[in-house]
PDB file of C-alpha atoms in Angstrom:
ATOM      1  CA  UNK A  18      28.363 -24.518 -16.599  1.00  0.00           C
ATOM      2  CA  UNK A  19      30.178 -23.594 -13.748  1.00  0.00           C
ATOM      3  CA  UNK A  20      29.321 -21.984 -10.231  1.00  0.00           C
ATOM      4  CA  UNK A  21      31.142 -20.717  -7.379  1.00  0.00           C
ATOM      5  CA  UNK A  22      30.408 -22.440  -3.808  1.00  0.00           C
ATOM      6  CA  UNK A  23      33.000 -21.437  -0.563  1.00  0.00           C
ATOM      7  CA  UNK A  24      35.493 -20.225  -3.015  1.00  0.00           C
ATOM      8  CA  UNK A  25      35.413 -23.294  -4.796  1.00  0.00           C
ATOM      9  CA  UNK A  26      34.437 -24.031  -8.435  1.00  0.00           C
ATOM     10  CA  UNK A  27      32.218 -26.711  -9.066  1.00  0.00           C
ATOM     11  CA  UNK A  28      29.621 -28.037 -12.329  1.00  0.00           C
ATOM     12  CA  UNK A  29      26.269 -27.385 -12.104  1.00  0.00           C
ATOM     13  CA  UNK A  30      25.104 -30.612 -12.372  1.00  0.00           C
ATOM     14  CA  UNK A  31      26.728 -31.093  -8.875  1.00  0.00           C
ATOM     15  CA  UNK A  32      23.974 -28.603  -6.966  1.00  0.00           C
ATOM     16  CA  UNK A  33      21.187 -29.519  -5.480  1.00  0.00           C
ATOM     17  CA  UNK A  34      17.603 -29.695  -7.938  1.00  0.00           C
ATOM     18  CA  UNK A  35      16.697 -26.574  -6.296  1.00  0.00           C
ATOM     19  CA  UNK A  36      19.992 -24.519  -7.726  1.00  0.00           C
ATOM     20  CA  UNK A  37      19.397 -26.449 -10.760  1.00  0.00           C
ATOM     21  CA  UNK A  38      16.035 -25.029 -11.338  1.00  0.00           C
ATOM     22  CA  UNK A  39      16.363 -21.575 -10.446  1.00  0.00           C
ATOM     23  CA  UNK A  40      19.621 -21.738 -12.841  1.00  0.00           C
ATOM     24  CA  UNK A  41      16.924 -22.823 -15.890  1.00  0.00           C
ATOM     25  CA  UNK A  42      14.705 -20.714 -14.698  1.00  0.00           C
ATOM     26  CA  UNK A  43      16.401 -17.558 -15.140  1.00  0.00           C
ATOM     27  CA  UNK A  44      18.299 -18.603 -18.380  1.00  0.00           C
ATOM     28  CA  UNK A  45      14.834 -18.380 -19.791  1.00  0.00           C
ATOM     29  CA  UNK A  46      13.556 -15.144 -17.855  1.00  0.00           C
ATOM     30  CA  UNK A  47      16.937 -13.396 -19.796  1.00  0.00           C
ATOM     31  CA  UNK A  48      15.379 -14.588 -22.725  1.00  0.00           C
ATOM     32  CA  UNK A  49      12.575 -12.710 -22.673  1.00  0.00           C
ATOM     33  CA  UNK A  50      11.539  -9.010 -23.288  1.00  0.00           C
ATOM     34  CA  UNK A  51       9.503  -6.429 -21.396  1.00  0.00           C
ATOM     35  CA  UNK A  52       6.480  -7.088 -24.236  1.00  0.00           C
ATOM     36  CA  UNK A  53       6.407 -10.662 -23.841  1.00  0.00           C
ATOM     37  CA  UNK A  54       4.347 -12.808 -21.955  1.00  0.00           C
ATOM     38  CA  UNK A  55       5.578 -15.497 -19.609  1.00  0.00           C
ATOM     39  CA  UNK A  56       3.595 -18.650 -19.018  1.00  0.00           C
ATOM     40  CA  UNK A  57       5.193 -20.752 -15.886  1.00  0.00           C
ATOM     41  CA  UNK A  58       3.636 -23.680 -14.043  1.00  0.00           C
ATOM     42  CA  UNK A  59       4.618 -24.467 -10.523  1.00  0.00           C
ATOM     43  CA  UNK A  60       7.298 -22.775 -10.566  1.00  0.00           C
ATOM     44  CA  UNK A  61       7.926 -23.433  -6.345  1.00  0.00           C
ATOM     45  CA  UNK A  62       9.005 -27.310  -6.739  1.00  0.00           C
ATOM     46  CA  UNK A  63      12.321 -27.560  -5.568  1.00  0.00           C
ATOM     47  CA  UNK A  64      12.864 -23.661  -4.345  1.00  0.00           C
ATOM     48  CA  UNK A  65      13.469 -22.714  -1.587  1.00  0.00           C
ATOM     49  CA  UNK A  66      11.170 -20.044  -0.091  1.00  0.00           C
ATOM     50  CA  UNK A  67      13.234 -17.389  -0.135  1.00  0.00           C
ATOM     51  CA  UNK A  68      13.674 -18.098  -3.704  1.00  0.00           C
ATOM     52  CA  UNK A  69      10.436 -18.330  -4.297  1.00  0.00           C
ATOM     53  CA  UNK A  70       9.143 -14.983  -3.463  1.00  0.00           C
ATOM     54  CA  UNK A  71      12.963 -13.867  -5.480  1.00  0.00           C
ATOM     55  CA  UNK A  72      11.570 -15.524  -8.314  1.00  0.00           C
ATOM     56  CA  UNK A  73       7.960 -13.125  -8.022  1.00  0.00           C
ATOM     57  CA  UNK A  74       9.374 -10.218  -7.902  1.00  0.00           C
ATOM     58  CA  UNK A  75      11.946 -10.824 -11.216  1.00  0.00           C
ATOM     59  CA  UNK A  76       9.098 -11.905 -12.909  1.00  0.00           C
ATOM     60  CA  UNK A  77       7.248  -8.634 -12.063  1.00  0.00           C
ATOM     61  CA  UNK A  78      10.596  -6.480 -12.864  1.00  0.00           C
ATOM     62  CA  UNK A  79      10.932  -7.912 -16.447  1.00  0.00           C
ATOM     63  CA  UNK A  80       7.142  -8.692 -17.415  1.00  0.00           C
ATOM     64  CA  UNK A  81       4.436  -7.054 -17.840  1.00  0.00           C
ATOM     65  CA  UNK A  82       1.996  -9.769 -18.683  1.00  0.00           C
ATOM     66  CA  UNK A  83       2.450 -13.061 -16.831  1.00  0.00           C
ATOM     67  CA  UNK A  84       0.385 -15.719 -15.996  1.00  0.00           C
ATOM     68  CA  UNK A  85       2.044 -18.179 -12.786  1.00  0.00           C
ATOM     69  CA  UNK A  86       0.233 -21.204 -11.560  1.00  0.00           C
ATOM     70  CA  UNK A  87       1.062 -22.119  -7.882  1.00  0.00           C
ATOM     71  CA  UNK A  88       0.227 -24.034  -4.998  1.00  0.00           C
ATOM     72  CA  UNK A  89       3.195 -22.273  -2.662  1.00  0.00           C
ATOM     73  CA  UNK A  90       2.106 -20.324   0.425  1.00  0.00           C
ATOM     74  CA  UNK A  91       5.142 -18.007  -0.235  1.00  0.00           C
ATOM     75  CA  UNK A  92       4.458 -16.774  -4.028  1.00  0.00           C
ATOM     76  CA  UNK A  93       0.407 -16.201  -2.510  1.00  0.00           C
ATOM     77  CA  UNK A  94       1.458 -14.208   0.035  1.00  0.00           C
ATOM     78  CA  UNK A  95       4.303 -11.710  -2.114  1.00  0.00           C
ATOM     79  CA  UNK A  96       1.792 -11.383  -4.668  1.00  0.00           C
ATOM     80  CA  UNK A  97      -0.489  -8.318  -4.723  1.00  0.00           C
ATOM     81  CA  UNK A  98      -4.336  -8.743  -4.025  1.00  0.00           C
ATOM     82  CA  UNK A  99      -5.677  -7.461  -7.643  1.00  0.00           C
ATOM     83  CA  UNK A 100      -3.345 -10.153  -8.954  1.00  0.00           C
ATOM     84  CA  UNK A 101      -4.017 -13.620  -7.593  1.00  0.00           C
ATOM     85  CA  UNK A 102      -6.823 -15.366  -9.560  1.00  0.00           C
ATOM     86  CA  UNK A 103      -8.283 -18.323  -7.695  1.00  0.00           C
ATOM     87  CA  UNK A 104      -9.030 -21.590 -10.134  1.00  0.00           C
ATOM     88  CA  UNK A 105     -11.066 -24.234  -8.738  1.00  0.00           C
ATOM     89  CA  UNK A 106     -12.764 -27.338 -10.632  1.00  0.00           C
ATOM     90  CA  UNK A 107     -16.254 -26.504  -9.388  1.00  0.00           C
ATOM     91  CA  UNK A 108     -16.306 -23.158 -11.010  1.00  0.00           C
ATOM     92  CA  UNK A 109     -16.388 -22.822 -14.816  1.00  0.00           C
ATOM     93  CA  UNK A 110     -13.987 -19.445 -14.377  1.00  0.00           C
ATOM     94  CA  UNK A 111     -11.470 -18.370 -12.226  1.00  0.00           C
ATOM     95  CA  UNK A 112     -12.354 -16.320  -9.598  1.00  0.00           C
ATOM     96  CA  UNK A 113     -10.829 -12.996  -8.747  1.00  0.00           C
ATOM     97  CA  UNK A 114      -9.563 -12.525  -5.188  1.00  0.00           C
ATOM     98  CA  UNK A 115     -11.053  -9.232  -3.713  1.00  0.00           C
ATOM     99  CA  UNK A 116      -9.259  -8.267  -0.642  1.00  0.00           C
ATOM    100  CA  UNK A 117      -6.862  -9.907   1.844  1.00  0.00           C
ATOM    101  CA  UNK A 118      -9.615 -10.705   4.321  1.00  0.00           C
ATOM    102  CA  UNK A 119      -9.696 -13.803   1.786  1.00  0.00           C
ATOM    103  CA  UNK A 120      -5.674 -14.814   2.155  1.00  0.00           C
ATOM    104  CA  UNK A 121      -6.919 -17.185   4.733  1.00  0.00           C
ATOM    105  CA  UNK A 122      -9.426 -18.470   2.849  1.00  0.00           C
ATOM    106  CA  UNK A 123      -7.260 -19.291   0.097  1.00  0.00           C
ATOM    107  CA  UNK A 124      -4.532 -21.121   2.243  1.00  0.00           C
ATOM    108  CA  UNK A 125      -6.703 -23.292   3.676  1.00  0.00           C
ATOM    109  CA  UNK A 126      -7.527 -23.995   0.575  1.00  0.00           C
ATOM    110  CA  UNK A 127      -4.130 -25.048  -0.818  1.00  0.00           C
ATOM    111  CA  UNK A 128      -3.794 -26.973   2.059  1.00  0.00           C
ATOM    112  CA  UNK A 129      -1.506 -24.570   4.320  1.00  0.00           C
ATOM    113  CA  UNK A 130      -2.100 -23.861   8.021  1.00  0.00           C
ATOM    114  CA  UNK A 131       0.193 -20.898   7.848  1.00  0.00           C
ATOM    115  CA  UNK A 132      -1.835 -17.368   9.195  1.00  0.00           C
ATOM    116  CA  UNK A 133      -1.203 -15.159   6.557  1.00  0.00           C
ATOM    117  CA  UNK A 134      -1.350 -12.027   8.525  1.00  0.00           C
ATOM    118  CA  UNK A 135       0.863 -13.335  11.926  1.00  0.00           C
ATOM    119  CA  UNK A 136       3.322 -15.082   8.768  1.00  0.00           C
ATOM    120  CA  UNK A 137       3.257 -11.409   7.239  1.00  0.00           C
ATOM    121  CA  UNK A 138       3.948  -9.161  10.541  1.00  0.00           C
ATOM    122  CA  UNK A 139       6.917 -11.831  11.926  1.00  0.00           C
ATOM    123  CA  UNK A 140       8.566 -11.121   8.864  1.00  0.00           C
ATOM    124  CA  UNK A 141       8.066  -7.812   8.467  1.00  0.00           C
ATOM    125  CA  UNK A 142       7.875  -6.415  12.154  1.00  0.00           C
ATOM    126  CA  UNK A 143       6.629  -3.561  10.836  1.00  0.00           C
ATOM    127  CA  UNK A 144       2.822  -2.828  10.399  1.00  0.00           C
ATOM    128  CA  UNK A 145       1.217   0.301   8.734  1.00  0.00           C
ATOM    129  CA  UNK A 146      -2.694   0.843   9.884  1.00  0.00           C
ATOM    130  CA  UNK A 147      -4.458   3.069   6.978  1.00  0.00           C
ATOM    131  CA  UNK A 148      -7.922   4.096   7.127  1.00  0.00           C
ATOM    132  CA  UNK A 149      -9.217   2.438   3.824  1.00  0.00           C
ATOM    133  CA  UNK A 150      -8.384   1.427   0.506  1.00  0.00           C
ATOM    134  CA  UNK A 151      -5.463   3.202   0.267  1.00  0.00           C
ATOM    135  CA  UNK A 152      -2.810  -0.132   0.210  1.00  0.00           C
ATOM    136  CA  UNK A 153      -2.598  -0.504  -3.453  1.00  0.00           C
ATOM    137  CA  UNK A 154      -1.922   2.918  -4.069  1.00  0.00           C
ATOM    138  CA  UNK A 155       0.766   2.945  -1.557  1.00  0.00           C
ATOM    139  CA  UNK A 156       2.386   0.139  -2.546  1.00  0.00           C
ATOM    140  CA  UNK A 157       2.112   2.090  -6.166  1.00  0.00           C
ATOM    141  CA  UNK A 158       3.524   5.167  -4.647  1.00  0.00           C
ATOM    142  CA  UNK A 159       6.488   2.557  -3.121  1.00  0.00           C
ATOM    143  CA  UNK A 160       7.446   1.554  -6.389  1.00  0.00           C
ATOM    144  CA  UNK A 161       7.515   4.546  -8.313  1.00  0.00           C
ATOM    145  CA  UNK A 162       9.824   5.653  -6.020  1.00  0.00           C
ATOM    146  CA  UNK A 163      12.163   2.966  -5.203  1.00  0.00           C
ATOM    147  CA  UNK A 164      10.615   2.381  -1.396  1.00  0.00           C
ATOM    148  CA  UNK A 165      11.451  -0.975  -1.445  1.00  0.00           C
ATOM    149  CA  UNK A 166      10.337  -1.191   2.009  1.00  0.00           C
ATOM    150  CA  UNK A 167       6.807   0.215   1.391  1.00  0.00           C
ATOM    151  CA  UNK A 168       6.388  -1.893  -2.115  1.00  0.00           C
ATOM    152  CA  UNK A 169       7.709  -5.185  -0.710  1.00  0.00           C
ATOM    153  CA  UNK A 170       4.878  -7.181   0.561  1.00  0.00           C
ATOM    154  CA  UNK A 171       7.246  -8.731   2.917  1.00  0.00           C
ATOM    155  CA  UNK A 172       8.741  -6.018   4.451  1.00  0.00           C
ATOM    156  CA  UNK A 173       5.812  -4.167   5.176  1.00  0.00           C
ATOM    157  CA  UNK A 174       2.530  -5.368   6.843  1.00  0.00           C
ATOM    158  CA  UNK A 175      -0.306  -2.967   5.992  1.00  0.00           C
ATOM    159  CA  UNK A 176      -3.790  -3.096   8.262  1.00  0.00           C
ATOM    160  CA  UNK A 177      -6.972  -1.450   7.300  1.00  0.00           C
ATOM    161  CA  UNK A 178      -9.504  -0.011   9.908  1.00  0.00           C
ATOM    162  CA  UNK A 179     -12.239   0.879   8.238  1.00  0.00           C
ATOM    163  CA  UNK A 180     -12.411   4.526   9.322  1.00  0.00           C
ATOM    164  CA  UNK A 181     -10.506   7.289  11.204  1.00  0.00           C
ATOM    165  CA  UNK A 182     -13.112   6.574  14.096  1.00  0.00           C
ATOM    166  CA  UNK A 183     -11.823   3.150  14.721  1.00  0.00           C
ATOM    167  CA  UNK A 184      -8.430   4.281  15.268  1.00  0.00           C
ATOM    168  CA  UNK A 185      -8.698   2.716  18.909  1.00  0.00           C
ATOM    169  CA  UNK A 186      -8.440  -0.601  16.932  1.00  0.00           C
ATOM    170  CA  UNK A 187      -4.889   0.026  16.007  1.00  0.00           C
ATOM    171  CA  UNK A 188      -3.797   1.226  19.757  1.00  0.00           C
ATOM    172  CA  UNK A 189      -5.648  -2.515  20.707  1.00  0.00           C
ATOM    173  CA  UNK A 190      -4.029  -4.704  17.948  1.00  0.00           C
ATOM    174  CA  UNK A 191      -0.441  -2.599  19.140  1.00  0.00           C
ATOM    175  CA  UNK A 192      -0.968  -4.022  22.311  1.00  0.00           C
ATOM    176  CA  UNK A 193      -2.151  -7.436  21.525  1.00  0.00           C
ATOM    177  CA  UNK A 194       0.671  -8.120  19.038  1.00  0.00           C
ATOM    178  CA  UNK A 195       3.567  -6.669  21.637  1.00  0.00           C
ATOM    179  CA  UNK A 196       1.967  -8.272  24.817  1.00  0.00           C
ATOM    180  CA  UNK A 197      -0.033 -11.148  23.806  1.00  0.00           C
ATOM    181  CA  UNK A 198       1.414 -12.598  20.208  1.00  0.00           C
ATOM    182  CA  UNK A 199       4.950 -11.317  21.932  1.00  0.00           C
ATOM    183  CA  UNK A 200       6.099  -9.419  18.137  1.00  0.00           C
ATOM    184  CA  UNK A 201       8.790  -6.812  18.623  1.00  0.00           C
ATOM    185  CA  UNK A 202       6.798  -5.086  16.021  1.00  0.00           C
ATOM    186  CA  UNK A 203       6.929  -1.242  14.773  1.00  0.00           C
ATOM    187  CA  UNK A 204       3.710   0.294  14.486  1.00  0.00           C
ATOM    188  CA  UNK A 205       2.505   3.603  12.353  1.00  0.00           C
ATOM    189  CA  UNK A 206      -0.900   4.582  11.302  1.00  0.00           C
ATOM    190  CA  UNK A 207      -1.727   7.057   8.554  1.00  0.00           C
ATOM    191  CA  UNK A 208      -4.673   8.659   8.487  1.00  0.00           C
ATOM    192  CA  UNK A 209      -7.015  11.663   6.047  1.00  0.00           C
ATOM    193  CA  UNK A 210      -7.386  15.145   7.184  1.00  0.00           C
ATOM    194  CA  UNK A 211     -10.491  15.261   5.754  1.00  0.00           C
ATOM    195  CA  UNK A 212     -12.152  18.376   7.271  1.00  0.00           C
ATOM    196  CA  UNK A 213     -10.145  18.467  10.572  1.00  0.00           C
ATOM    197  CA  UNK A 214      -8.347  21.505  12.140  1.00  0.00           C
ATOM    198  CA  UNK A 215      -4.816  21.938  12.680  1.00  0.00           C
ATOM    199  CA  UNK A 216      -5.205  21.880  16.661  1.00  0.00           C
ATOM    200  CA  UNK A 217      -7.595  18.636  16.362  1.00  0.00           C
ATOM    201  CA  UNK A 218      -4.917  17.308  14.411  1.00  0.00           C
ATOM    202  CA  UNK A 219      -1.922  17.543  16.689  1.00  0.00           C
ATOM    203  CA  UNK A 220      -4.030  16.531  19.452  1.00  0.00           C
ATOM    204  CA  UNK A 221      -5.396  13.150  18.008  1.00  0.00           C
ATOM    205  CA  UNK A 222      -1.134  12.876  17.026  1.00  0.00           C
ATOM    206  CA  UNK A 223      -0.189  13.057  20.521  1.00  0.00           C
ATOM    207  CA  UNK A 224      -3.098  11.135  21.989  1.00  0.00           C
ATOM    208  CA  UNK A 225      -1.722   8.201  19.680  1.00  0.00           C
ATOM    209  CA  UNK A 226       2.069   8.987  20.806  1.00  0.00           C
ATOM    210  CA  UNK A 227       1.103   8.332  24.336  1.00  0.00           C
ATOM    211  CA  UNK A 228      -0.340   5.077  23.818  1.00  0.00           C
ATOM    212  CA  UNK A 229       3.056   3.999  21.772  1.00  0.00           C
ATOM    213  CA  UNK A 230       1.522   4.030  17.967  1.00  0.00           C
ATOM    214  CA  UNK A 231       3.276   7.017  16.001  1.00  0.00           C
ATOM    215  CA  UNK A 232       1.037   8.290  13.370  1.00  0.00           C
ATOM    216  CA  UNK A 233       0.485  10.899  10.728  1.00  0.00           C
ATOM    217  CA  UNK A 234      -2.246  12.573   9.512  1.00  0.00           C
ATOM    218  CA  UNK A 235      -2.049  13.691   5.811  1.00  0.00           C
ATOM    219  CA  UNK A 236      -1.720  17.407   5.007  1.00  0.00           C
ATOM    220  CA  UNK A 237      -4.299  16.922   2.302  1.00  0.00           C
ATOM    221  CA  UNK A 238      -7.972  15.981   2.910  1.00  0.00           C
ATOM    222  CA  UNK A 239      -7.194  12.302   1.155  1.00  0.00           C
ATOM    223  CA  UNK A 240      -4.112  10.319   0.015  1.00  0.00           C
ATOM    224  CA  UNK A 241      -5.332  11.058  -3.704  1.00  0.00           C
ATOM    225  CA  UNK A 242      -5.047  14.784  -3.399  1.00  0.00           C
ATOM    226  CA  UNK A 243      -1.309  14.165  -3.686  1.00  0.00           C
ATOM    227  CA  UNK A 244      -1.746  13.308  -6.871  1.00  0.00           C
ATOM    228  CA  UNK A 245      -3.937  16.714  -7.855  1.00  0.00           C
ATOM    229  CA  UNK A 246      -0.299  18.439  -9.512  1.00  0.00           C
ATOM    230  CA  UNK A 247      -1.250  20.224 -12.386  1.00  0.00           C
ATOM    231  CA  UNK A 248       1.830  20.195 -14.288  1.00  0.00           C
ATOM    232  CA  UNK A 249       2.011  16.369 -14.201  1.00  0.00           C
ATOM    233  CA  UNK A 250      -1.912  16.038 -15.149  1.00  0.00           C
ATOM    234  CA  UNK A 251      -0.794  18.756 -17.934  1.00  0.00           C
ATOM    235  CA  UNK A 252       1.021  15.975 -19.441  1.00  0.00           C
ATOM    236  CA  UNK A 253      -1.052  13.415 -18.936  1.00  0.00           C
ATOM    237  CA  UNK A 254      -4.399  14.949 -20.697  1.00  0.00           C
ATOM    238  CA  UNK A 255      -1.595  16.056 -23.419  1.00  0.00           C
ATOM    239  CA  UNK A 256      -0.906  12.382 -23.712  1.00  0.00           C
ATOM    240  CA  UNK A 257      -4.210  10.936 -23.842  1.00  0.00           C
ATOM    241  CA  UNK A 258      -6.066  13.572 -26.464  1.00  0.00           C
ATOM    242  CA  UNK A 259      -3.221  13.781 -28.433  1.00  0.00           C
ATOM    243  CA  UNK A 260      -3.169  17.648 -28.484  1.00  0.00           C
ATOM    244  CA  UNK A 261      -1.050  20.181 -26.377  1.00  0.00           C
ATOM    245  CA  UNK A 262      -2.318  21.415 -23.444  1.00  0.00           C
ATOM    246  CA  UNK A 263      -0.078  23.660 -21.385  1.00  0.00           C
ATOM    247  CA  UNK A 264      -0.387  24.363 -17.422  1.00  0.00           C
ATOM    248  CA  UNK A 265      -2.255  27.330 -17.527  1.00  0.00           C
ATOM    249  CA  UNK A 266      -5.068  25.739 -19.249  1.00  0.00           C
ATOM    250  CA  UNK A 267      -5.057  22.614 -16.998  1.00  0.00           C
ATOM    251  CA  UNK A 268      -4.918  25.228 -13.887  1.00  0.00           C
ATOM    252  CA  UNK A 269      -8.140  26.913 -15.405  1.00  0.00           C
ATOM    253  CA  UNK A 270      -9.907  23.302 -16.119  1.00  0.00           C
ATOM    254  CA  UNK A 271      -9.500  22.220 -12.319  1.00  0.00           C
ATOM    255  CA  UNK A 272     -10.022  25.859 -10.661  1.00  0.00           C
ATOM    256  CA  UNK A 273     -13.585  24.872 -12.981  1.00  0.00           C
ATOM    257  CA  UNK A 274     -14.139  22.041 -11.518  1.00  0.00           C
ATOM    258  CA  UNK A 275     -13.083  22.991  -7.704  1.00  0.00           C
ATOM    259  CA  UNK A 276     -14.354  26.550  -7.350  1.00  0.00           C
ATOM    260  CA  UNK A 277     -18.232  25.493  -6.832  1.00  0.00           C
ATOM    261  CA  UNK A 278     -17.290  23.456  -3.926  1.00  0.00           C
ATOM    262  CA  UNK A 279     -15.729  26.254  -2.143  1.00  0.00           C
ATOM    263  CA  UNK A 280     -18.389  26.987  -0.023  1.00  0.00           C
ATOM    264  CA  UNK A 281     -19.315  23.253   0.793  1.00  0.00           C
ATOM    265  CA  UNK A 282     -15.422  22.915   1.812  1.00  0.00           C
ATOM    266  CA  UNK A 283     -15.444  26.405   3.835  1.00  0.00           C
ATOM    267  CA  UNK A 284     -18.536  25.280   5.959  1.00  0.00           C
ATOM    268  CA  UNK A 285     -17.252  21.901   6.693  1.00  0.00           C
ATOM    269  CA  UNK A 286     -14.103  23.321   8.311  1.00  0.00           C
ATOM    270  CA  UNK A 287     -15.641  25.526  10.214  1.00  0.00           C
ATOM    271  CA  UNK A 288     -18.395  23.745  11.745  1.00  0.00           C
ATOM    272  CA  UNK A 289     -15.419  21.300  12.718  1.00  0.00           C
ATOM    273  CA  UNK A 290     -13.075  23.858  14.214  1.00  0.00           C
ATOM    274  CA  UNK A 291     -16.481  25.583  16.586  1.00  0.00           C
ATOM    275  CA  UNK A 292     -17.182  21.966  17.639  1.00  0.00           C
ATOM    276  CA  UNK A 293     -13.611  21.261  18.980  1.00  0.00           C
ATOM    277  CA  UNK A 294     -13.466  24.758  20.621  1.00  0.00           C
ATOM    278  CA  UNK A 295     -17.105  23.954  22.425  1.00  0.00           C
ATOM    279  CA  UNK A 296     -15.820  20.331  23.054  1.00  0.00           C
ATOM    280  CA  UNK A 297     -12.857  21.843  24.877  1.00  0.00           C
ATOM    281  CA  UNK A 298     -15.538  23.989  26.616  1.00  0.00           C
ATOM    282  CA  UNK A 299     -13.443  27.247  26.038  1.00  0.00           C
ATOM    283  CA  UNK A 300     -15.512  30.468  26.341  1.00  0.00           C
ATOM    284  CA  UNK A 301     -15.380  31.810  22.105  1.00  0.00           C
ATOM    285  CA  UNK A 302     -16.649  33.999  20.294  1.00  0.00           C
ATOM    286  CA  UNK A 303     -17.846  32.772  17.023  1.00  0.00           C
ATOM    287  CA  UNK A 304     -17.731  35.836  15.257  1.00  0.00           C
ATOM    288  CA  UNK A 305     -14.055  36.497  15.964  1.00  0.00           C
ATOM    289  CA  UNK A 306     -13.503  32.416  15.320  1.00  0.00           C
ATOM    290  CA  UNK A 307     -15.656  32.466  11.548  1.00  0.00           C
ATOM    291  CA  UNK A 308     -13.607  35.745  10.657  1.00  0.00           C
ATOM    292  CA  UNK A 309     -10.007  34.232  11.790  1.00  0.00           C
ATOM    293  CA  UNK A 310     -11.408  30.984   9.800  1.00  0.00           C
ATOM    294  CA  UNK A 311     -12.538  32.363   6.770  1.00  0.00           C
ATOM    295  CA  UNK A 312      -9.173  34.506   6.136  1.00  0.00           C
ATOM    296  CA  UNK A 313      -7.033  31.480   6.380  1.00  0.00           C
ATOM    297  CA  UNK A 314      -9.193  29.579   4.491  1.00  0.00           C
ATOM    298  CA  UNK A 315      -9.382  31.848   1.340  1.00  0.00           C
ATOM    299  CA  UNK A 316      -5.519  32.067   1.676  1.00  0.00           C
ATOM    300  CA  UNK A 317      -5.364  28.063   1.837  1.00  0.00           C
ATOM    301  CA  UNK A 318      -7.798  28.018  -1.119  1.00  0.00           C
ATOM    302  CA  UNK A 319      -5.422  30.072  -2.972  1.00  0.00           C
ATOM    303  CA  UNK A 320      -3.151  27.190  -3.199  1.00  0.00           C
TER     304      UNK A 320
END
């Protein structure tokens, strides 16, 4: 078996161990199927980093059932939270990692001083601040449509806050990572609506502009209201039951479901757009403000 190295053909058995592996390794990845399942154990002797985390995200392309044992710092940190299951000879079962506040945890563990999170953003330079638990569904969203960027772990650092009120965290970590930790980093925070006006909205953006974080705020009330397209849930109720149901009948399920929350909706909006007028101390009158309100709303609702 032959390779090309600097224009030059040369044997295989010529490369270094590392080369050698990776070769076997991927003879036997092409053997498989996307049904199979692929057992591999310590797969990270010999390869190089940058190979290693290669090697992760084949795997992932070609398999959907796979079960990796590893001690390498690299393949931890490329993997997904939901997937890394943490075996120790104390515990009679493996233990399911919960969230990434336990990466460091686990490296200590495995006997590596590298800071998952500083290790993550020097790569990356880029860091995404979300208000929740929103990362695995973004890094869904990243796959589905070929956003490498978003659904590489590696090219992406993503930071929850716990909260739209602790935004002020992100403008502080900003700071400390350009000033302090010296990280030519990018910075972008996404938030929820929730029940916020339009003018609270592009205030809060522009607030956050000033102090050099650029940031959106979802046109929706949640990320998961993206996902509320009835055409697409059409076809996956069709799917599941078995039995054909068309648009118009998914359109009158969900207008079922939404339609007695109308008025909790309509009241939440507008007790939030008086209290930003007041806060702004401007001189209103409410009953001009609840009638402007309440004919946008019902056109909003309409859609």
């Amino acid at each position: 078996m032959f390779f090309n190295e600097n224009r030059f053909d040369r044997e295989v058995q010529w490369a270094g161990f590392g080369f050698q592996v990776w070769l076997q390794m991927m003879t036997h990845l092409r053997r498989g199927k996307e049904d199979s399942i692929l057992v591999i154990d310590e797969p990270d002797i010999y390869l190089h980093p940058d190979l290693q985390k290669k090697l992760l995200g084949a795997i992932k392309t070609r398999y959907r059932q796979f079960v990796m044992a590893t001690h390498a710092a690299e393949i931890i940190n490329e993997a997904e939270t939901n997937e890394i299951s943490i075996i120790e000879p104390r515990y009679k079962t493996n233990r399911r990692m919960k969230n990434e506040e336990e990466y460091p945890d686990i490296l200590r563990y495995i006997g590596s001083s590298e800071n998952a999170i500083f290790a993550r953003l020097a790569k990356a330079k880029r860091v995404l601040f979300v208000e929740g638990n929103d990362i695995k569904l973004l890094r869904r969203f990243g796959g589905r449509l070929n956003l490498h960027g978003m659904s590489k772990i590696d090219s992406l650092s993503i930071i929850k806050l716990n909260g739209f009120s602790q935004w002020r965290r992100a403008v502080d970590s900003v700071w400390a990572f350009k000033n302090i930790a010296k990280l030519d980093i990018k910075a972008f925070c996404l938030f929820d609506r929730d029940y916020r006006s339009d003018e609270e909205v592009d205030d809060f953006v522009r607030e956050m502009k000033e102090n050099d974080v650029i940031c959106r705020v979802l046109g929706r009330k949640e990320i998961e209201n993206y996902l509320l397209d009835e055409s697409v849930l059409a076809k996956i109720i069709q799917k599941r039951i078995k039995n054909s149901v068309g648009v118009d009948e998914a359109r009158e399920f969900f207008a079922s479901c939404t339609e007695p929350l109308k008025t909790q909706v309509s009241s939440q909006r507008m007790a939030n757009e008086i209290a930003i007028l007041e806060k702004k101390r401007r001189s209103i009158d409410k009953g001009t403000v609840i009638k402007r309100f309440t004919d946008d709303f019902d056109f909003s609702w309409t859609t």
